Coordinates of C-alpha atoms in Angstrom, one line a residue:
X1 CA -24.3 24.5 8.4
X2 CA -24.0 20.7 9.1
X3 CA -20.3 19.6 10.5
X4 CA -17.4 19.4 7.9
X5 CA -17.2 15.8 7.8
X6 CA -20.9 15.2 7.0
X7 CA -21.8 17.6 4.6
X8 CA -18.6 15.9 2.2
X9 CA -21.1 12.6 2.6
X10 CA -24.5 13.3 2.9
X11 CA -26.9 15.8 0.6
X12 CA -27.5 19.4 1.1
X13 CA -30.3 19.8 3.2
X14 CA -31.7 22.6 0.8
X15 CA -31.1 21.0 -2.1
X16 CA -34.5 20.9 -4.0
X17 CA -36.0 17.7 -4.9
X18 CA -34.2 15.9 -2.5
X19 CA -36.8 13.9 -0.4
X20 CA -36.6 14.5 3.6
X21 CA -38.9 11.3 4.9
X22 CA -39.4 11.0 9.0
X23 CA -39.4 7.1 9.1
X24 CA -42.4 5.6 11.1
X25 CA -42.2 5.5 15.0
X26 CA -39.4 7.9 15.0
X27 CA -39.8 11.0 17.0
X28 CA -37.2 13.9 15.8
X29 CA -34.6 15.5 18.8
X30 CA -34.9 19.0 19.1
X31 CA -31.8 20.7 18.0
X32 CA -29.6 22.3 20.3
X33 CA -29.2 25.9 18.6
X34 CA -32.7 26.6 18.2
X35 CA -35.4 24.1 20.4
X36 CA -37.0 23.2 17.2
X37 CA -37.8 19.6 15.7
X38 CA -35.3 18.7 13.1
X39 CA -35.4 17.6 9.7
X40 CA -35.1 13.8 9.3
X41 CA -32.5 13.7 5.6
X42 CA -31.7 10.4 3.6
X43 CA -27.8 10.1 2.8
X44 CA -28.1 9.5 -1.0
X45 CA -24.2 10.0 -2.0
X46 CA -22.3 6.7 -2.5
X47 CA -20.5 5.7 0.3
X48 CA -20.7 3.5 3.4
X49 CA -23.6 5.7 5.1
X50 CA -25.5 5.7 1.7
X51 CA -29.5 5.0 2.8
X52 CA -29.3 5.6 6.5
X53 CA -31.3 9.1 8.1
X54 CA -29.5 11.8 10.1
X55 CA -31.2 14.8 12.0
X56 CA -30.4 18.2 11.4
X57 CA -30.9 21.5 11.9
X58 CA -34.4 22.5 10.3
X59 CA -34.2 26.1 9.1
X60 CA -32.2 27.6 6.0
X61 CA -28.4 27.1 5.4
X62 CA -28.0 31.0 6.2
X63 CA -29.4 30.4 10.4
X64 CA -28.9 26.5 10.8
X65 CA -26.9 25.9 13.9
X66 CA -24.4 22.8 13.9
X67 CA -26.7 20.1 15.3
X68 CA -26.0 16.3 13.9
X69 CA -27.3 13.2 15.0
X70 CA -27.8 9.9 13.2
X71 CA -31.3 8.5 13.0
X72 CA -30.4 5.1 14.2
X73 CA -28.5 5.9 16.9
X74 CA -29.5 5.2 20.3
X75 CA -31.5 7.8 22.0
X76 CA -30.1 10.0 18.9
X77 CA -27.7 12.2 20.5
X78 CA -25.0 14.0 18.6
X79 CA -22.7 12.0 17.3
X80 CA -19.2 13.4 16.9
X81 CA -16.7 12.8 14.4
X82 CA -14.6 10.6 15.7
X83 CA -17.4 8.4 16.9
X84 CA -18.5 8.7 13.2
X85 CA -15.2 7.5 11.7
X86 CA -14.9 4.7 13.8
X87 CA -18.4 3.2 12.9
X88 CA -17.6 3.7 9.0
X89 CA -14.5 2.0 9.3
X90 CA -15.4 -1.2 9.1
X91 CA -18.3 -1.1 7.0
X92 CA -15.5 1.4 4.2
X93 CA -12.8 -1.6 4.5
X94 CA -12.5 -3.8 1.8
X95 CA -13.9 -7.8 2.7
X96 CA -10.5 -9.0 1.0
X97 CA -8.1 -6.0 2.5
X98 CA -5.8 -4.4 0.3
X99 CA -3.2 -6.6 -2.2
X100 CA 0.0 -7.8 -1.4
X101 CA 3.0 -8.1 -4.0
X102 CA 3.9 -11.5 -3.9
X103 CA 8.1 -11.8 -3.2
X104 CA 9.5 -13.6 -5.8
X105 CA 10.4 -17.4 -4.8
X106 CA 13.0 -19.7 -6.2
X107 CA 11.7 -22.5 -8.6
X108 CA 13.9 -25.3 -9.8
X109 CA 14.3 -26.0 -13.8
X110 CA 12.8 -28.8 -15.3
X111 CA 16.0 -30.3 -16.4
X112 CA 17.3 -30.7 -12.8
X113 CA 19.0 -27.5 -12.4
X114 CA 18.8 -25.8 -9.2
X115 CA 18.2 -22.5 -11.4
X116 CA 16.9 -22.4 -14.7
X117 CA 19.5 -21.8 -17.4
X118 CA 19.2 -18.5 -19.5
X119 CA 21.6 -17.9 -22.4
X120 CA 21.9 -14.5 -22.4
X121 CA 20.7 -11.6 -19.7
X122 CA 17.6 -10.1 -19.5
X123 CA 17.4 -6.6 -19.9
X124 CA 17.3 -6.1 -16.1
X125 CA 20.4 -8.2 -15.8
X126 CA 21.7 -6.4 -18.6
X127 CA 21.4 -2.8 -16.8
X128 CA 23.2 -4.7 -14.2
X129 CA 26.3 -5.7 -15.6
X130 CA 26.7 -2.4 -16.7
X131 CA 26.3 -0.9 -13.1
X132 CA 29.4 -3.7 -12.4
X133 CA 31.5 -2.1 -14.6
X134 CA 31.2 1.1 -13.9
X135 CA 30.7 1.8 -10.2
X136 CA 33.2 2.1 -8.2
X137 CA 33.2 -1.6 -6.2
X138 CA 35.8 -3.0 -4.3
X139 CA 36.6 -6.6 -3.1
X140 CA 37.5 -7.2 0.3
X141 CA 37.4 -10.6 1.1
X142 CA 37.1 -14.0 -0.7
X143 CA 37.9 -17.7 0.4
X144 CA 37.1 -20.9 -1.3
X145 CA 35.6 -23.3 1.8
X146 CA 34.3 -26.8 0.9
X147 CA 33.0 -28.4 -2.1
X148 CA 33.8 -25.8 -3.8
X149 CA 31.7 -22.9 -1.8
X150 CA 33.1 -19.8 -2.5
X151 CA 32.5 -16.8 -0.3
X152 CA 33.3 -13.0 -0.7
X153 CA 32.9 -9.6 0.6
X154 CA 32.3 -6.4 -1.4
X155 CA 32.5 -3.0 -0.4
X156 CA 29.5 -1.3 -2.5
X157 CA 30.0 2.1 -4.2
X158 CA 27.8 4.0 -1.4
X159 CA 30.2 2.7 1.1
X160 CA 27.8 -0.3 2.1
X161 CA 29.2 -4.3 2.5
X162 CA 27.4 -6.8 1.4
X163 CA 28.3 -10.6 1.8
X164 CA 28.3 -13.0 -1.0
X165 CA 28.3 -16.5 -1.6
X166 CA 28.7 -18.6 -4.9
X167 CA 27.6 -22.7 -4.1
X168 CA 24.8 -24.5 -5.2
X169 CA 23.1 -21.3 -5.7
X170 CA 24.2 -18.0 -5.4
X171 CA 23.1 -15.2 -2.9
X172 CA 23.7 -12.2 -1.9
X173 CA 23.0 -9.9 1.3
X174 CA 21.9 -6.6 -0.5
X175 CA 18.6 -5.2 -0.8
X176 CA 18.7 -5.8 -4.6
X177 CA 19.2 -9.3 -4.3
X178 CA 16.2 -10.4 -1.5
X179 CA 13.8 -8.4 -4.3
X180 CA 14.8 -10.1 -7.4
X181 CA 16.4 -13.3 -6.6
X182 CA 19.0 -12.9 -9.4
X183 CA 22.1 -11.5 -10.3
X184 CA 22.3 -8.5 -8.1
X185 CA 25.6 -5.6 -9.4
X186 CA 28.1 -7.4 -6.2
X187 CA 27.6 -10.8 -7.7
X188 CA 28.4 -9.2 -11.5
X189 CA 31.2 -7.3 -10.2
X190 CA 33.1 -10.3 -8.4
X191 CA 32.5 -12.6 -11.2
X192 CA 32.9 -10.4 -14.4
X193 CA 35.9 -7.5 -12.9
X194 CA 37.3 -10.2 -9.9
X195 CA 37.2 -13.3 -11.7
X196 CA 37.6 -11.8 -15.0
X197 CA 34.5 -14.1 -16.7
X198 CA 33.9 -12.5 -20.1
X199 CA 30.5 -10.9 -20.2
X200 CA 29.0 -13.0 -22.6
X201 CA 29.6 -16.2 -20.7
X202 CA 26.7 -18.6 -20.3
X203 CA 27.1 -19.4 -17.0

């Protein structure tokens, strides 16, 4: 039978009905197991070698020796798989290549703010706070610096420290954070169990 990875592309050559055309000026190679002229068979299953001709072996499935070679190719010598592969490649690969998530990015609010004002959690936010009151989080370090900046460390409940700062906008060094952009469980613990802001503050 024809080689693994050309019979999962390319028709059976016993199928009936299928049509095996030798395309003008073309002479067929002789395959290797048996000295005889192959059959020249049209790829017809969708993929990136749909339409092009390959020689094969030409007797019956049950005494057909492995012989493969591409019509096109030069001088049409076997052509092995990895060859194969690294033709198709290109021709498989989308034009556009595959779609990237777009990372969330930091727009200001109309009315000036540097973040736009929301009046009550979201549900994500929401699933949040609760994380912040019931892991186990602890507060290492915090300092007030200038204008205001306030700056803290928190030991997270998988034995991780993250850094956080609270100025002009807020930020913190977790994983959580740099995905979402918003109130991350270290930020929720130090202002809701640390500072002690009720949950239902605004701010």
């Amino acid at each position: 039978a024809i080689h693994a990875p050309v019979a999962a592309e390319c028709i059976k050559i016993e199928d009936a009905g299928r049509e095996e055309t030798a395309q003008p000026g073309r002479q067929a190679p002789l395959c290797k197991g048996h000295g005889k002229p192959c059959r020249e068979v049209e790829v017809r299953k969708e993929g990136p070698n749909k339409g092009r001709f390959f020689y094969a072996c030409p007797l019956d499935r049950e005494h057909q020796c492995n012989f493969f070679a591409w019509a096109d190719e030069k001088g049409n010598g076997p052509v092995t798989p990895a060859e194969r592969k690294r033709k198709a490649a290109p021709l498989a690969q989308s034009p556009a290549g595959p779609k990237k998530r777009a990372r969330p990015r930091r727009v200001s609010a109309p009315d000036g703010r540097l973040e736009r004002f929301v009046p009550k959690p979201s549900k994500k936010v929401a699933e949040r706070i609760e994380r912040a009151m019931a892991h186990r989080l602890f507060l290492i370090h915090a300092a007030v610096g200038e204008r205001g900046k306030v700056t803290a460390t928190v030991l997270g409940h998988t034995g991780n420290v993250y850094d956080l700062t609270l100025a002009d906008r807020v930020d913190c060094t977790c994983p959580d954070f740099a995905k979402v952009l918003c109130g991350c469980k270290h930020l929720l613990f130090f202002l809701l169990r640390a500072l002690g802001l009720p949950r239902d503050d605004p701010r």
